Tab-separated table of C-alpha atoms in Angstrom:
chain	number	residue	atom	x	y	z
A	172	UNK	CA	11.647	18.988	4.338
A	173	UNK	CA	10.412	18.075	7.439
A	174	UNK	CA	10.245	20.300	11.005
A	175	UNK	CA	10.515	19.489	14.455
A	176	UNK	CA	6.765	18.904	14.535
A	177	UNK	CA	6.900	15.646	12.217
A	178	UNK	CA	9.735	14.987	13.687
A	179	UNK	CA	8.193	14.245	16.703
A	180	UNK	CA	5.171	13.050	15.181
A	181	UNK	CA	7.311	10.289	13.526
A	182	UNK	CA	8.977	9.611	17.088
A	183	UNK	CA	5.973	9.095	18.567
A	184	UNK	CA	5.005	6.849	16.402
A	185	UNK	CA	7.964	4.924	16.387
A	186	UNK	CA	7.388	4.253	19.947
A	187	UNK	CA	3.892	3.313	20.002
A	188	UNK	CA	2.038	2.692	16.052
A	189	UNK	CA	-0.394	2.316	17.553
A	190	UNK	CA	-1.195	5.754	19.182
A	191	UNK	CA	-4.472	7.348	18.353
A	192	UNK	CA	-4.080	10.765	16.450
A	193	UNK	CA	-6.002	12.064	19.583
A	194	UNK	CA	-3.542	10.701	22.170
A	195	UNK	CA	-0.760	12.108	19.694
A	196	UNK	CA	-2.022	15.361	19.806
A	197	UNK	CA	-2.367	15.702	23.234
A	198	UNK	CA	0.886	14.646	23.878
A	199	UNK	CA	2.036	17.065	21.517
A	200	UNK	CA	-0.158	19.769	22.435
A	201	UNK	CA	-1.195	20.495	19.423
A	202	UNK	CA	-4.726	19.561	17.772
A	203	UNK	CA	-5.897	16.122	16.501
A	204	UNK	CA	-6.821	17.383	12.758
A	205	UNK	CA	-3.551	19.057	12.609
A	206	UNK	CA	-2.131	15.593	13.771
A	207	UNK	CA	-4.331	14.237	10.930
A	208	UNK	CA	-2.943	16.731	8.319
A	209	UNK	CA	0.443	15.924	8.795
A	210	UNK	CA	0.615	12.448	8.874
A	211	UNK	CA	-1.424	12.123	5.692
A	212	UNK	CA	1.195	15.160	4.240
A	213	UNK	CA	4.370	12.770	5.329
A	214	UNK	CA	2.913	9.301	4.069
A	215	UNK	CA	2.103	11.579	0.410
A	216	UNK	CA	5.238	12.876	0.188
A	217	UNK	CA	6.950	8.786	0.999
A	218	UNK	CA	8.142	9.779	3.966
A	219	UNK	CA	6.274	7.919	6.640
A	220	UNK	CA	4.948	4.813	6.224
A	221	UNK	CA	3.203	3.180	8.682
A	222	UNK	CA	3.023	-0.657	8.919
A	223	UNK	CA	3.254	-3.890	11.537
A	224	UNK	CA	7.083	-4.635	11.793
A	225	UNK	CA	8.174	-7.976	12.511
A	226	UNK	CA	10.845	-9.568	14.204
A	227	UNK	CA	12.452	-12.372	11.823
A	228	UNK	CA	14.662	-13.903	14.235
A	229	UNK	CA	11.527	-14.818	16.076
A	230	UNK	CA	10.969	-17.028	13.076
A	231	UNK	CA	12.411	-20.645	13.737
A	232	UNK	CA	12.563	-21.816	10.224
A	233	UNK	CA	12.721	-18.026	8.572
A	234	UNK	CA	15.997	-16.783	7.140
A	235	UNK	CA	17.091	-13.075	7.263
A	236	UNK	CA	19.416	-12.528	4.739
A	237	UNK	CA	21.281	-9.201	2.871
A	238	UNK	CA	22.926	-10.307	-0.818
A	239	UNK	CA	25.432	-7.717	-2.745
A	240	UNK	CA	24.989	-7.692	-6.213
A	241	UNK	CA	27.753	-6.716	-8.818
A	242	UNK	CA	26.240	-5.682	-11.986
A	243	UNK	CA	27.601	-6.163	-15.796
A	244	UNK	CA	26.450	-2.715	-16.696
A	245	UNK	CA	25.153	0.517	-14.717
A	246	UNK	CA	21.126	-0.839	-15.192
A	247	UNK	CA	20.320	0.340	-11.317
A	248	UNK	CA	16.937	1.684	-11.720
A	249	UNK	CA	15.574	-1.285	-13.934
A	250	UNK	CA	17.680	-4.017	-12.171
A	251	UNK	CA	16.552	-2.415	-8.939
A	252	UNK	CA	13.115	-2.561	-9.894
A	253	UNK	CA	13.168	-5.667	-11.094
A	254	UNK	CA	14.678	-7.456	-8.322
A	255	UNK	CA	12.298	-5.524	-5.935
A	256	UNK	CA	9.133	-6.991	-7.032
A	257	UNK	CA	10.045	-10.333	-6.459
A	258	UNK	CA	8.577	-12.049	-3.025
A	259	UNK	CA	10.489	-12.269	-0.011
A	260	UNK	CA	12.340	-8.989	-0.661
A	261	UNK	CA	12.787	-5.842	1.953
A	262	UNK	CA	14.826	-3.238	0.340
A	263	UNK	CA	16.779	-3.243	-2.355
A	264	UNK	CA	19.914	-0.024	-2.249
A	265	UNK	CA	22.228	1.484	-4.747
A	266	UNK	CA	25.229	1.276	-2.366
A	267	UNK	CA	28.823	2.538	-2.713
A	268	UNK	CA	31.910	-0.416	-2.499
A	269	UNK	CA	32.174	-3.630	-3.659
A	270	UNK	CA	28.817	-4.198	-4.702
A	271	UNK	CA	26.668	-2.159	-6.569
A	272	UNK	CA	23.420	-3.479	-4.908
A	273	UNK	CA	22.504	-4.078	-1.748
A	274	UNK	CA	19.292	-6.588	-1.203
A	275	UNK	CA	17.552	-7.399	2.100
A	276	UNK	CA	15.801	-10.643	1.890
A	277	UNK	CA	13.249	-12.142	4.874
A	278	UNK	CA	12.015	-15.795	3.306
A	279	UNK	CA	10.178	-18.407	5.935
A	280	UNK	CA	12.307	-21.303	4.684
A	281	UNK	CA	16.385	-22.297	3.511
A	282	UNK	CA	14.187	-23.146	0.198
A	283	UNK	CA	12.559	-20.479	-0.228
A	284	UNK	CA	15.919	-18.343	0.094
A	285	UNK	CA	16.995	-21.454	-2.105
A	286	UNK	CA	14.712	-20.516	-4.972
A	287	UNK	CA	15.147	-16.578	-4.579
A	288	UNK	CA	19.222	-17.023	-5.352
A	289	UNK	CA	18.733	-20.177	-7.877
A	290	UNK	CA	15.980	-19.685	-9.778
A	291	UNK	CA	14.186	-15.906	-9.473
A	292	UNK	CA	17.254	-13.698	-9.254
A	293	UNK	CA	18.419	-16.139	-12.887
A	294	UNK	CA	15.363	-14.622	-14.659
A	295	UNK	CA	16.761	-10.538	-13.839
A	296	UNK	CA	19.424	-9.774	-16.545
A	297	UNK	CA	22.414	-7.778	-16.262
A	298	UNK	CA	23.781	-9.631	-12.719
A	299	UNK	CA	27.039	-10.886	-12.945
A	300	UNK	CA	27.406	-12.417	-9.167
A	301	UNK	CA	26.222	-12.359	-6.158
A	302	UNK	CA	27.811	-12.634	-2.716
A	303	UNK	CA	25.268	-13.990	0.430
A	304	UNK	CA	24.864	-13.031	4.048
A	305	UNK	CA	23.240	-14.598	6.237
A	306	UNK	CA	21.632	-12.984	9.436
A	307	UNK	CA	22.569	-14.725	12.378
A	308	UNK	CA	21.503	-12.633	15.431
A	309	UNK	CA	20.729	-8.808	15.370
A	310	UNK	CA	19.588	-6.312	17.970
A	311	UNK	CA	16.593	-3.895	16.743
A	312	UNK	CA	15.685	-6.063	13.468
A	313	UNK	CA	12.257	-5.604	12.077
A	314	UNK	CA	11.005	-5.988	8.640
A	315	UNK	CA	8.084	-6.664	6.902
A	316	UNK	CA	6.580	-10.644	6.213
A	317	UNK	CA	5.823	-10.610	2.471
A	318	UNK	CA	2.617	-11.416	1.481
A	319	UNK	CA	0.952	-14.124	0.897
């Protein structure tokens, strides 16, 4: 569970990452090693995680993308797994509806996206199809740009 204090913690943070744990706690009037102690309790517990977010529409040739999944059999946590540690992928959700997954995708290139749906996603068993959207504008639309 989480209070009002990380609460606002993670609010500040939101607003500025880059805040100092000493210019947090003042503006929270509260003290910097209690600051300390609760931001290293939320990011133990996965549930703050602090990292550079990037736009990906600001990316000429990059390609936002989310793709549903339907699955042949109930294999979520495998198949999830699975599909999450391949390169260029965000998230990866067990979602109610049509789909059973829901993947979010940021590649650099139309190939790249190209090789995720052609030739990486064919090496996961247990997918029977896919469905692909692809991001054409957004408002509020970070992610993270996968390593190289």
């Amino acid at each position: 569970m989480i209070d009002n204090l990380d609460r606002a913690l993670i609010d500040a943070m939101q607003k500025d990452g880059r805040i100092t744990s000493v210019e947090l706690a003042k503006k929270l009037k509260i003290s910097d090693a209690t600051v300390r102690f609760r931001l290293k309790k939320l990011t133990g517990q996965n549930i703050l995680r602090i990292t550079a977010g990037i736009n990906p529409l600001a990316f000429q040739e990059g390609i936002a993308a989310y793709i549903g999944i339907e699955l042949e059999k109930r294999t979520h946590p495998t198949t999830m797994q699975a599909i999450a540690n391949v390169k260029g992928v965000v998230s990866v959700c067990n979602v109610t509806g049509r789909y059973d997954l829901l993947v979010e995708v940021f590649f650099e290139s139309r190939q790249d996206l190209r090789k995720f749906l052609f030739e990486d996603l064919l090496t996961i068993k247990g997918i029977n199809r896919t469905e692909t959207f692809v991001v054409l504008e957004g408002i509020n639309k970070w992610t993270e740009l996968a390593a190289s």
